Structures are given as C-alpha cells and as structure tokens.
mmCIF file of C-alpha atoms and ligand atoms in Angstrom:
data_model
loop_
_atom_site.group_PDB
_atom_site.id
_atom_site.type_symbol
_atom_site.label_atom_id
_atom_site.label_comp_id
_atom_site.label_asym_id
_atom_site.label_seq_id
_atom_site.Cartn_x
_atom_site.Cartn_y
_atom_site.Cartn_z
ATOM 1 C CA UNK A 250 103.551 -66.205 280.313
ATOM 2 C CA UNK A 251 102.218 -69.465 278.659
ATOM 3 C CA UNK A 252 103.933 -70.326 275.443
ATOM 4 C CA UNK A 253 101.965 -69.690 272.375
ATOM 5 C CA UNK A 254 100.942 -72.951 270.937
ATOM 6 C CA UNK A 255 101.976 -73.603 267.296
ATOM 7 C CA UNK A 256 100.099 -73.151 264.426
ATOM 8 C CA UNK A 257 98.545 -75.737 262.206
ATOM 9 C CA UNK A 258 97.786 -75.602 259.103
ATOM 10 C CA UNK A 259 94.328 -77.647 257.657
ATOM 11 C CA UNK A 260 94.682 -79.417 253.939
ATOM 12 C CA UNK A 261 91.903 -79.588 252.216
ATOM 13 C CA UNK A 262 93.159 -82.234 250.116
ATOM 14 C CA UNK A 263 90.573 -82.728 247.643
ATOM 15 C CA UNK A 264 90.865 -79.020 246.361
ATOM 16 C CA UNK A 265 94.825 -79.195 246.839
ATOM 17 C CA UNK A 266 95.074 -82.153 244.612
ATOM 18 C CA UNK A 267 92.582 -81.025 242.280
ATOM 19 C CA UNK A 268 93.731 -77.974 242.063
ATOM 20 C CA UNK A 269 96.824 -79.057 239.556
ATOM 21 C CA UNK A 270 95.590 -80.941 236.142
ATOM 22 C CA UNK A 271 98.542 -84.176 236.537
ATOM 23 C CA UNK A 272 96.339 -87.099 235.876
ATOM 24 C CA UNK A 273 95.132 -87.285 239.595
ATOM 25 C CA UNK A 274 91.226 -88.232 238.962
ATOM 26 C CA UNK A 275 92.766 -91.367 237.580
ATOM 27 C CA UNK A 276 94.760 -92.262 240.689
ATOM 28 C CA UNK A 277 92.763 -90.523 243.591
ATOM 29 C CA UNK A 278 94.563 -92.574 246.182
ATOM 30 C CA UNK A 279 97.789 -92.344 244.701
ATOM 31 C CA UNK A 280 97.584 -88.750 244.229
ATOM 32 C CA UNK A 281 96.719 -88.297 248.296
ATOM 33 C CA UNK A 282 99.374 -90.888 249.219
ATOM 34 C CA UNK A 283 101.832 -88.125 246.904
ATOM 35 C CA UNK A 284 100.477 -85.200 248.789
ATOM 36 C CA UNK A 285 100.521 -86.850 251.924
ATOM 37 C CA UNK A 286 104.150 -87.797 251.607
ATOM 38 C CA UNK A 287 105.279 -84.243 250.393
ATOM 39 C CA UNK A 288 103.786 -82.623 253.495
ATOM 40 C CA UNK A 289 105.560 -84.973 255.829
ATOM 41 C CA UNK A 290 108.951 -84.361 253.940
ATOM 42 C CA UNK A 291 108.294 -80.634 253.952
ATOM 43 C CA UNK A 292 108.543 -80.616 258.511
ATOM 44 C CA UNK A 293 107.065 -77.475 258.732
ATOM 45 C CA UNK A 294 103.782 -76.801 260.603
ATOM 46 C CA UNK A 295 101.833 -79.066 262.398
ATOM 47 C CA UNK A 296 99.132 -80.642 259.163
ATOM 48 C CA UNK A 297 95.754 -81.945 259.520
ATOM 49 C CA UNK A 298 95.179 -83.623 256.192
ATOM 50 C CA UNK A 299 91.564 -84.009 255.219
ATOM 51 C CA UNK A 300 90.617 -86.903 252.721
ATOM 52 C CA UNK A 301 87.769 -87.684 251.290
ATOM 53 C CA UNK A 302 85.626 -90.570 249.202
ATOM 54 C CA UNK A 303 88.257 -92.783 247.290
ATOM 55 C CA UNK A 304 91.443 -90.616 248.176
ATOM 56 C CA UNK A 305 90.818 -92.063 251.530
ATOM 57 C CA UNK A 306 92.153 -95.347 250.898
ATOM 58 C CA UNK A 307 95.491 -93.616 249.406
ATOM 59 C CA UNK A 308 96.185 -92.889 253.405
ATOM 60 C CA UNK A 309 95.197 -94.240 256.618
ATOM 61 C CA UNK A 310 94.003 -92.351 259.317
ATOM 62 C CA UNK A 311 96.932 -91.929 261.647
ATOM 63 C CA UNK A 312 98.557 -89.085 263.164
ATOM 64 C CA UNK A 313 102.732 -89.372 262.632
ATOM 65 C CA UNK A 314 105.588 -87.217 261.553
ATOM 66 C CA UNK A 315 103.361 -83.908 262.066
ATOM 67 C CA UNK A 316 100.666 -84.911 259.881
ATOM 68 C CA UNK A 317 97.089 -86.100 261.364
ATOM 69 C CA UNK A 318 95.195 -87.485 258.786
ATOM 70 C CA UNK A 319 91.475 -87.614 258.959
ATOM 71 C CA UNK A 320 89.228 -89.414 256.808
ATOM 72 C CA UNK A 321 85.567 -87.111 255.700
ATOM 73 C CA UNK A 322 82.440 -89.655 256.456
ATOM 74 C CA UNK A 323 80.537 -87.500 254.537
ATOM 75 C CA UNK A 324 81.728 -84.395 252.727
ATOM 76 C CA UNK A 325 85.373 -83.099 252.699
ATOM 77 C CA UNK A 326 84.098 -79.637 253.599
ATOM 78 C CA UNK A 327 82.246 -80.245 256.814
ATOM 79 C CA UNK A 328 85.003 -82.438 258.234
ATOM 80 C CA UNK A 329 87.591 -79.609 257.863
ATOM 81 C CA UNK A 330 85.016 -77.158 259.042
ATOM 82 C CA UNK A 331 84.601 -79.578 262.427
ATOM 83 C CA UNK A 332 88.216 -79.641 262.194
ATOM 84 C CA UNK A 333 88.889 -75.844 262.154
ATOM 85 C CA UNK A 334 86.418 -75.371 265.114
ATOM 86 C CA UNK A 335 88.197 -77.497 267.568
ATOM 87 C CA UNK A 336 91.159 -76.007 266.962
ATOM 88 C CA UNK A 337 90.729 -72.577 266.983
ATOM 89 C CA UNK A 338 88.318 -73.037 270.048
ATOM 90 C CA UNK A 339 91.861 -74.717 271.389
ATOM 91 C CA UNK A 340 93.322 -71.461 270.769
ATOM 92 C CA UNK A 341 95.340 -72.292 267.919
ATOM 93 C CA UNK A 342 95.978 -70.082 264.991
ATOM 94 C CA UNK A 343 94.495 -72.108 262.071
ATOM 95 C CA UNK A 344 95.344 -71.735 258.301
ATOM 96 C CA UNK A 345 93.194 -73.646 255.989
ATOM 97 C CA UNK A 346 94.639 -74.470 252.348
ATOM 98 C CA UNK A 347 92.000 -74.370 249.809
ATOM 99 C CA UNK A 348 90.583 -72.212 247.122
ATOM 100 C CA UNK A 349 86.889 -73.524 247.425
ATOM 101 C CA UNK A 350 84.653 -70.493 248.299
ATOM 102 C CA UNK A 351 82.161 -71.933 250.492
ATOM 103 C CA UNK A 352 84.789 -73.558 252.619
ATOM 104 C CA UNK A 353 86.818 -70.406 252.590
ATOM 105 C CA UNK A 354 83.414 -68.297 253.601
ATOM 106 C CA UNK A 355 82.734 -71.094 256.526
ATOM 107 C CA UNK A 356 86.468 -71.538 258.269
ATOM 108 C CA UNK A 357 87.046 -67.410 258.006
ATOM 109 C CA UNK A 358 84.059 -67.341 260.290
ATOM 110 C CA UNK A 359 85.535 -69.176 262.447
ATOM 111 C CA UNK A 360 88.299 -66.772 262.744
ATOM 112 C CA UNK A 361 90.725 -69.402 260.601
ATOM 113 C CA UNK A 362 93.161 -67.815 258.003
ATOM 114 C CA UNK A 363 93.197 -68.792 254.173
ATOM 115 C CA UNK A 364 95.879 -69.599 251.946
ATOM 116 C CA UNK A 365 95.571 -71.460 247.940
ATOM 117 C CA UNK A 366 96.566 -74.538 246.783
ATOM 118 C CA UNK A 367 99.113 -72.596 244.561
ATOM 119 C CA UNK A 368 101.203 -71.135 247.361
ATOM 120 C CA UNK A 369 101.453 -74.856 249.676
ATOM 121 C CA UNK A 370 102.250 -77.266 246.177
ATOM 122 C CA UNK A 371 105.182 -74.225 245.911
ATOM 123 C CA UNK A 372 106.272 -74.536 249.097
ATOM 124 C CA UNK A 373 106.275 -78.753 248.952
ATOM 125 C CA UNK A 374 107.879 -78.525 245.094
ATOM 126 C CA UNK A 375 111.451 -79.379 245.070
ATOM 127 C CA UNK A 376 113.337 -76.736 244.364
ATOM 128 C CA UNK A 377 114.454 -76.729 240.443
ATOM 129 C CA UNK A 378 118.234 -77.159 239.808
ATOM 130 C CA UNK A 379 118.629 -76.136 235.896
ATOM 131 C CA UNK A 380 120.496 -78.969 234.450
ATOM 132 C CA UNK A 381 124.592 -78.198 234.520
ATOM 133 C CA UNK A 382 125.446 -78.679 230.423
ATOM 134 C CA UNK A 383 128.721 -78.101 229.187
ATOM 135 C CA UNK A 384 129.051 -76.962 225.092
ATOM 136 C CA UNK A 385 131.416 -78.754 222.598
ATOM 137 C CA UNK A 386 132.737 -78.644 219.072
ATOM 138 C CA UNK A 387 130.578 -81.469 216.614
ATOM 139 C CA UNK A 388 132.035 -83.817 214.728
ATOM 140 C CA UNK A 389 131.715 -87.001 212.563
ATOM 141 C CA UNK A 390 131.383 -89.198 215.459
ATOM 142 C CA UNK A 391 127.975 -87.284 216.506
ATOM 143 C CA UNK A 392 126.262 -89.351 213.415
ATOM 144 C CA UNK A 393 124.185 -91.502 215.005
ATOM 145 C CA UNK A 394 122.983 -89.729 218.597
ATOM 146 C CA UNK A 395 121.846 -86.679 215.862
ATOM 147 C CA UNK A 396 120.352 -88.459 213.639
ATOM 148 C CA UNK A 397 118.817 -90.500 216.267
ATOM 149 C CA UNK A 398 117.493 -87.401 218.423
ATOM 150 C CA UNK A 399 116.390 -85.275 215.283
ATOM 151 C CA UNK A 400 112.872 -86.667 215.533
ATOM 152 C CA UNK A 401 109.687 -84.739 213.447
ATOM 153 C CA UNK A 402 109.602 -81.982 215.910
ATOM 154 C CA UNK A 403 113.320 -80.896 215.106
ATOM 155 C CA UNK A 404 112.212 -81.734 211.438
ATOM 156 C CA UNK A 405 110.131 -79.370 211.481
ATOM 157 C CA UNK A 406 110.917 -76.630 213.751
ATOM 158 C CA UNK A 407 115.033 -77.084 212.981
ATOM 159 C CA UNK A 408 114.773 -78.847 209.828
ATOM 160 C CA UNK A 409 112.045 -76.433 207.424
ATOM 161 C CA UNK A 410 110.526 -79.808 207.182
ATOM 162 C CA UNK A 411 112.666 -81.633 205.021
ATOM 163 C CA UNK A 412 113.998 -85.044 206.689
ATOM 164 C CA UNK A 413 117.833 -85.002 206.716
ATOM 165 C CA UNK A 414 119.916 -88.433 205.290
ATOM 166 C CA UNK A 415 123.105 -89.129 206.982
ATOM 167 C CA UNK A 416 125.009 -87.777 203.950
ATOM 168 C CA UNK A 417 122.866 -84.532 204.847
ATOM 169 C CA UNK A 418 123.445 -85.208 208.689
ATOM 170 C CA UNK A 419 127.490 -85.834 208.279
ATOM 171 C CA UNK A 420 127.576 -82.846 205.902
ATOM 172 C CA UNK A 421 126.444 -80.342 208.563
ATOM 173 C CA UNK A 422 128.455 -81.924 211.374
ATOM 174 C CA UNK A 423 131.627 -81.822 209.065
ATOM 175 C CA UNK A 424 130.649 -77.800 208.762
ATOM 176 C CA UNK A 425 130.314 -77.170 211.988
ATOM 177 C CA UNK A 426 133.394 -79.066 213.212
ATOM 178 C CA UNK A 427 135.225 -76.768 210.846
ATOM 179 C CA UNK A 428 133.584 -73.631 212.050
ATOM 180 C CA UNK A 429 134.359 -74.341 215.294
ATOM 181 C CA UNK A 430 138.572 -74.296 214.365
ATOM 182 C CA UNK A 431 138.226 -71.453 211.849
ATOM 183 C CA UNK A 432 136.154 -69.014 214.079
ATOM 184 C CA UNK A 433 133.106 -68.892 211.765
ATOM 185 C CA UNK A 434 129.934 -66.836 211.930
ATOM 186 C CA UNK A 435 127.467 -69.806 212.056
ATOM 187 C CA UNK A 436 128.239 -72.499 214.435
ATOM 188 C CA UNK A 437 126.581 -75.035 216.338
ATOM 189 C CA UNK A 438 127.544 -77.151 219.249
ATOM 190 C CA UNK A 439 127.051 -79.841 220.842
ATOM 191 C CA UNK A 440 124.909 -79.818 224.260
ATOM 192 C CA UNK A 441 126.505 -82.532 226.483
ATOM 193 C CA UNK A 442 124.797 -82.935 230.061
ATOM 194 C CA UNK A 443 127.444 -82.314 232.588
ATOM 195 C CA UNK A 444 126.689 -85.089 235.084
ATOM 196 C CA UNK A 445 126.110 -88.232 232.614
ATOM 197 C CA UNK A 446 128.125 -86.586 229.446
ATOM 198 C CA UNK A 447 124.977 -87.318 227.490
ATOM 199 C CA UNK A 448 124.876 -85.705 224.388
ATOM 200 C CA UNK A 449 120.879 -84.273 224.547
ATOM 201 C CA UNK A 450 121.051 -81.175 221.953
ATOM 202 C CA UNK A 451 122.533 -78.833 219.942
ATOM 203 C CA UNK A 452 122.601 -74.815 220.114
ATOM 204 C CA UNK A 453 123.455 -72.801 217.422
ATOM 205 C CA UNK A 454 125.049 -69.303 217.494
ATOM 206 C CA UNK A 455 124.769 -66.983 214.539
ATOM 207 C CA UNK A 456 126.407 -63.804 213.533
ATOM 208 C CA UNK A 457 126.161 -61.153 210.598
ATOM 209 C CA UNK A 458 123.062 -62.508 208.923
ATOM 210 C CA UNK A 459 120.931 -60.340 207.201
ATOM 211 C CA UNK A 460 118.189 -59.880 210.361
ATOM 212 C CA UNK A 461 120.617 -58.795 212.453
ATOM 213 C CA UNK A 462 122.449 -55.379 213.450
ATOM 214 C CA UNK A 463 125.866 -55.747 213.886
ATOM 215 C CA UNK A 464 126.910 -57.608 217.131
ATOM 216 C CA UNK A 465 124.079 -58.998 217.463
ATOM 217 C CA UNK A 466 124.151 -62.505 217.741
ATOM 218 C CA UNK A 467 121.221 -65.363 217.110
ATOM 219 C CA UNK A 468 120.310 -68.191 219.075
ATOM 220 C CA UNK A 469 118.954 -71.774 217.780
ATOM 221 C CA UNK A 470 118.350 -74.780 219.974
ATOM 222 C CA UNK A 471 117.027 -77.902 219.400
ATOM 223 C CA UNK A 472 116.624 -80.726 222.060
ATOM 224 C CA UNK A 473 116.596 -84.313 221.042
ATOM 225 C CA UNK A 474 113.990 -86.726 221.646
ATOM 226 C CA UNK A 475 113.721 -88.341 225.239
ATOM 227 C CA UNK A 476 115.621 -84.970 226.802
ATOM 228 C CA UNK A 477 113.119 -82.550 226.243
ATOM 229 C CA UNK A 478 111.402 -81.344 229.501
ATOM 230 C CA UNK A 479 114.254 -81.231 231.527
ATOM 231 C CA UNK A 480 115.769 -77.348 231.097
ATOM 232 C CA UNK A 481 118.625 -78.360 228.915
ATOM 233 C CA UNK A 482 117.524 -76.168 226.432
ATOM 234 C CA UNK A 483 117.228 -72.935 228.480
ATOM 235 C CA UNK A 484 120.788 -74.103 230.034
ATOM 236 C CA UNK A 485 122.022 -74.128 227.044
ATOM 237 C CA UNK A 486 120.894 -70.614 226.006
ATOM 238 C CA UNK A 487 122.968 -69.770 229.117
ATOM 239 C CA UNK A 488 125.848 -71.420 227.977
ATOM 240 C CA UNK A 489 125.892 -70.625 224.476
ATOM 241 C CA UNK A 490 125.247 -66.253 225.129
ATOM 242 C CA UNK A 491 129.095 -67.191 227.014
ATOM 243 C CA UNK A 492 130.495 -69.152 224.638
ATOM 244 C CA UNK A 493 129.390 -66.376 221.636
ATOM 245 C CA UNK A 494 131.008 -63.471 224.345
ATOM 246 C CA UNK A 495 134.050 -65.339 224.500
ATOM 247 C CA UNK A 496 134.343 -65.427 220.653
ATOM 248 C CA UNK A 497 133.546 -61.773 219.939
ATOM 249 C CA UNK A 498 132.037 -58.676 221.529
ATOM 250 C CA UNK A 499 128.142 -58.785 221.568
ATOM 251 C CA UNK A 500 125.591 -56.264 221.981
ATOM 252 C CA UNK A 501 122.172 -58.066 221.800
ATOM 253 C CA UNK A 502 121.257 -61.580 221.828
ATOM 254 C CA UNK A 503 118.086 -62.715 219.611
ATOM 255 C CA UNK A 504 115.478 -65.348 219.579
ATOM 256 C CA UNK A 505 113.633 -66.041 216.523
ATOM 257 C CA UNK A 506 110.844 -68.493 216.277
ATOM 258 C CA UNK A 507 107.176 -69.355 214.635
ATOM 259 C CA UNK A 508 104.472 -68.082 216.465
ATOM 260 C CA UNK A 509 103.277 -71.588 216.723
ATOM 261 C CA UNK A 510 106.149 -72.827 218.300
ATOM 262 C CA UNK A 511 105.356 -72.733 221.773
ATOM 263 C CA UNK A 512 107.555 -74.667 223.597
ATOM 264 C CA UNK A 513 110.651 -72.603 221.963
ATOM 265 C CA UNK A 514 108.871 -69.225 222.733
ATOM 266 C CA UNK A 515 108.400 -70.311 226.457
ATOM 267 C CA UNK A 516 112.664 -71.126 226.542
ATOM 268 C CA UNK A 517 113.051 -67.565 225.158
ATOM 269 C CA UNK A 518 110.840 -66.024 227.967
ATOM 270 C CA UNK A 519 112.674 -68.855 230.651
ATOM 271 C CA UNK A 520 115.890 -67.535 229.381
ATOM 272 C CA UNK A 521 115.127 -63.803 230.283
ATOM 273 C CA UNK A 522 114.571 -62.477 227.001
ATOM 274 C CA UNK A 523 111.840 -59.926 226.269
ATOM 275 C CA UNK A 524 109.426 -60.737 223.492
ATOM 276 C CA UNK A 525 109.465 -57.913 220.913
ATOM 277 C CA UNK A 526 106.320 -59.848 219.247
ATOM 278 C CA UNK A 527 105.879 -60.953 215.495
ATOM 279 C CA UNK A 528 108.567 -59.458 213.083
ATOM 280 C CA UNK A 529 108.993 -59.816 208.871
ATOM 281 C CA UNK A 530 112.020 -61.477 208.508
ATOM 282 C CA UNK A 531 113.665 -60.626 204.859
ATOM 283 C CA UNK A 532 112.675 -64.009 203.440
ATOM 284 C CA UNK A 533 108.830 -62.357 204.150
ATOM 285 C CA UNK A 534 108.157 -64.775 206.781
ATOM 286 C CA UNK A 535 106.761 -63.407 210.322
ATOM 287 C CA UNK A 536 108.573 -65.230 212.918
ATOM 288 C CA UNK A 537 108.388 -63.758 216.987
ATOM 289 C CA UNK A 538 111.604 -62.007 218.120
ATOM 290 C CA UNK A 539 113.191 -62.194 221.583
ATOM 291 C CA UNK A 540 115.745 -60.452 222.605
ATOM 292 C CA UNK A 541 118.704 -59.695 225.442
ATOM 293 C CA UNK A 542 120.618 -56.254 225.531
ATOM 294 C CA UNK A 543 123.610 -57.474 226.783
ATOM 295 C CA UNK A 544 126.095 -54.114 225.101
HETATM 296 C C1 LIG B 260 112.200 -75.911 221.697
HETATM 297 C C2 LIG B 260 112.766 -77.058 222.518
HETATM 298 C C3 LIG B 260 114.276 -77.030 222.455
HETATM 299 C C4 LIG B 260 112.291 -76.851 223.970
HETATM 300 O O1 LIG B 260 112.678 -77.964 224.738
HETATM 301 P P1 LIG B 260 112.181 -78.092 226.239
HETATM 302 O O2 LIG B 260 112.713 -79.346 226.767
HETATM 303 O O3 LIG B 260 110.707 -77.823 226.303
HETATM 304 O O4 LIG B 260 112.858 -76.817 226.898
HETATM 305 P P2 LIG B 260 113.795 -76.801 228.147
HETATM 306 O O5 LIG B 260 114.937 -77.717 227.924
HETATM 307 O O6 LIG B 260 114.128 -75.385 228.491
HETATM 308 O O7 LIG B 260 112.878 -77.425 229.282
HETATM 309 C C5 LIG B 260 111.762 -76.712 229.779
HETATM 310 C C6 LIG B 260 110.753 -77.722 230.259
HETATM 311 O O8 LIG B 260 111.407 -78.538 231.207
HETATM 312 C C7 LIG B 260 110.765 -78.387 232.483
HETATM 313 N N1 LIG B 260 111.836 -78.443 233.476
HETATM 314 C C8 LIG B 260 112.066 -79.507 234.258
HETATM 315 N N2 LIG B 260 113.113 -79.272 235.043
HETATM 316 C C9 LIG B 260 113.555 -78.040 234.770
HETATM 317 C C10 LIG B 260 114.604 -77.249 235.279
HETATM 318 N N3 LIG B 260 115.417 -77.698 236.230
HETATM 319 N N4 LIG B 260 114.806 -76.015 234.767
HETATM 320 C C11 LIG B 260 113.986 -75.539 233.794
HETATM 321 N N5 LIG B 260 112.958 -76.263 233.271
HETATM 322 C C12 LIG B 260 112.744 -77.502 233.759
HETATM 323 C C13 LIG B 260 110.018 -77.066 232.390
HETATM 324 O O9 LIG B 260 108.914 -77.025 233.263
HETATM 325 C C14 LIG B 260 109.573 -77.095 230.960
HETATM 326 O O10 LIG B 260 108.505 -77.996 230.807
HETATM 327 P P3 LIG B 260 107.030 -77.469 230.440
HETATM 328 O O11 LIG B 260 107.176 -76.745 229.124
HETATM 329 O O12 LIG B 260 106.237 -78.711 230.377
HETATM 330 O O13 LIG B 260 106.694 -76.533 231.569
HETATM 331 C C15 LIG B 260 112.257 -78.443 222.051
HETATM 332 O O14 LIG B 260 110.854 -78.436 221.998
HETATM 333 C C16 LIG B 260 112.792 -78.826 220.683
HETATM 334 O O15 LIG B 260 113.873 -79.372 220.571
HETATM 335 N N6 LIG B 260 111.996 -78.525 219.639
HETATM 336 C C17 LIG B 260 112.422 -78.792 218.265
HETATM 337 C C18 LIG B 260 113.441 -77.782 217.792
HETATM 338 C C19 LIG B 260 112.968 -76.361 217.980
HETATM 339 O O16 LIG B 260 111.781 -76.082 217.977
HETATM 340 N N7 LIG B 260 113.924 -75.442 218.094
HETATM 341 C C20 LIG B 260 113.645 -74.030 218.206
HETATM 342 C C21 LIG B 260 113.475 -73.454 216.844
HETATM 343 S S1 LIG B 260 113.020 -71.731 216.935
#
C-alpha cells in the first residue's frame, strides 16, 4: 500500500494577520515576517504561506523549514485558490486557514477543508505561564516602590480618588505591617514576583465587614504601574484565597468592583469567580459582585 502523503495546510496570510487588531496595517511586512516565523517554530504540518501586496516584502519566496512561501502577483485569493488545486489534484488533503467567505466557498469546491484564523494564531500562541508571585507582610521600607506604583488608576480605583502623601502612604503600610503580626481582619500584602523578587502589587484580604456574611472573605488588588498586563494580579487572587485559608476557615470569597472598572472585572472572571452582577453596597453605592464558594 502507498503511504498516504501528509497533509498541508494553506495560510491565507492576509486574513490570518488581519484577522487580530495588533497594529499590523502599520507594519504589513513585519507582521508576515511574525507570522511567518511562528509557523516555522510551530513544526507541525507541511505550510504554504500566501502573501500578498506589501506583506510580500516581510518574506521572501523560499521554501525551508516546512514552510513554502509564495508571493500573490495579483490577488491573495486566486493564488491560494491555484495553490489548493495543485495540491489536492496531487492527492493531498488540503486545509486552508482563513475566514474570508469567497475564498472559503472557492477552495471547499475543490474538495479542500476550512479552518479560522482563531483556531491556527491558538495553536502558534505560546502557551501562557501565570506569573509565579509569592505574598509578604508590608512595611516601612515599601515607601517608595508604593508610592511610586500607585499611579491615577490605583488613585482612583484603590484610592476613592484622593492622592495619598507619604505620611498617608507610611501610615497604611505601618497598619498593615501590624495586622499582619496581630492576625487582623483587614490586611494587605505585598505582591513580590517570584523570579525577579520585584515588588509589582498589593492584594488585600478582608473579613467581617458589613457586606459580608460571616466567613466570607473580600478580595482587593491593585497592580502598580509598568506590571500591569502580565497576570500578576489574577496570581495574586490565587495566592491571597490561600493565604486568607491559612488564617481562618472561609466559606466564600468576594469580588467587589465599579461597573466601569473593566480591567478588575475581567481578573474576577480570570480568577474563576462567577459574576453575581450589580449589588447596593450599604454605603448606597452599586458596585458588581463576584464570587467563589469555596465552604
Ligand atoms: C485591576 C488591575 C489590578 C488589573 O491588572 P491587570 O494587569 O490587567 O490584570 P492581570 O495582572 O490579571 O493581567 C491580565 C492581563 O495580562 C495579560 N496576561 C499576559 N500574560 C498573562 C498570563 N500569563 N496570565 C494571565 N494574564 C496574562 C492578560 O491577557 C490580560 O491583559 P488584557 O486585559 O489586555 O487581556 C489593574 O488594572 C490595577 O491595578 N488597577 C488599579 C487598581 C484597581 O482597579 N483595583 C481593583 C479595584 S476593584
């Protein structure tokens, strides 16, 4: 029996690139050259890349490391269509990557299979390692790296708005430090990233307040400026539900935030908390609730 010759799969790079808003119709070469180099990292199936107009110059044609590379004279589309027909008249089982419907309608009649953008740029994505933090006790020394990292978007999400002085700053690190020895029911920490023992954050972890049922225990997090983006606060939500189990039995962890705080919301959700959606807090203010049976 002859050996079944190996698949191939057929990049329609224009709607693969495009297909992701990063900035690429700036940097058209640039943006092939990145998707060209992914695909070659990735050594899976044999890859015809198709480029066209200005991404072209981002690769030559060439044909090494499992990618071919062909450059479009004219429109993306037909090359990959002339493409597709050569090698499924070759008798190989052809995938085409795109999500353009006219393309998709053309190579299908060929007797070519379909996949999206979405599911290759998965596939070539590195996989995400959450960033290893470790949680300490504050103290004095932490002056300047909080005062530093508690820009206007910890101001105002952390801070009710109101700008803290050092005296303010050394005043709440002073509190916490003590917390921290005494057991107390408010306490925040210090977020220190395990690999560099940079200090990038702070999570708080709250008990007996008057939103609250009894074991539960709140969650506050704020990432300093130049860290955020990186998962150190949804590590740190990780850490911090231990560190609060170690100190006392807990039956439900909660996430409070302003509806227009987005980028807190979204560590809730990362975190694996379910959003209950907008509750009246006692002070009358509607903030969105998250929270994590855990009892
Ligand atoms: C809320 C706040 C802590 C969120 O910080 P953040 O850096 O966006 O959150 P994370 O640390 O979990 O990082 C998630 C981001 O890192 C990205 N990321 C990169 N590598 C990652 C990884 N390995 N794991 C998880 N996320 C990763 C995610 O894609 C996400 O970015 P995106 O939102 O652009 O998709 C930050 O905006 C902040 O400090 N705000 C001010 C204080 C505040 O609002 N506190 C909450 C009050 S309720």
């Amino acid at each position: 029996m002859r050996p079944t010759p190996p698949p191939v799969l057929v990049v329609d790079a224009a709607n693969v690139v495009g297909s992701r808003p990063d900035g690429w119709w700036r940097d058209r070469p640039g943006a092939a050259a990145r998707l060209h180099a992914a695909l070659v990292a990735a050594r899976s199936d044999e890859v015809v890349l198709v480029l066209e107009g200005r991404a072209r110059a981002g690769v030559p044609e060439d044909d090494r490391d499992g990618v071919r590379v062909v450059h479009a004279q004219g429109a993306g589309d037909d090359r990959v269509v002339e493409e597709v027909a050569a090698l499924v008249a070759a008798g190989r089982a052809t995938t085409v990557v795109t999500a353009d419907r006219g393309l998709v309608g053309r190579v299908v009649a060929l007797g070519a299979s379909v996949t999206g953008p979405r599911a290759l740029l998965d596939r070539l994505a590195p996989p995400r390692v959450p960033p290893a933090v470790r949680l300490r006790p504050l103290s004095e020394d932490d002056l300047r790296v909080h005062a530093a990292g508690c820009d206007a978007l910890v101001v105002r999400w952390s801070g009710g708005g109101q700008e803290s002085t050092d005296e303010d700053h050394l005043r709440w690190l002073r509190a916490n430090a003590r917390a921290w020895r005494e057991g107390g029911d408010l306490l925040d920490v210090a977020v220190e990233d395990v690999r560099s023992g940079e200090h990038v954050g702070v999570v708080g972890v709250q008990r007996h307040r008057p939103e609250l049922e009894p074991d539960d225990v709140n969650l506050t997090y704020a990432v300093y400026a130049g860290h955020r983006g990186r998962g150190y606060a949804t590590a740190a939500v990780s850490a911090a539900m231990a560190l609060a189990a170690q100190r006392a039995p807990v039956r439900r962890f909660v996430i409070r935030c302003d509806p227009e705080n987005r980028a807190s919301a979204e560590v809730a959700l990362r975190a694996g908390f379910e959003a209950l959606g907008p509750v009246t807090e006692p002070d009358g203010s509607t903030l969105l609730r998250f929270v994590l049976d855990v009892g």
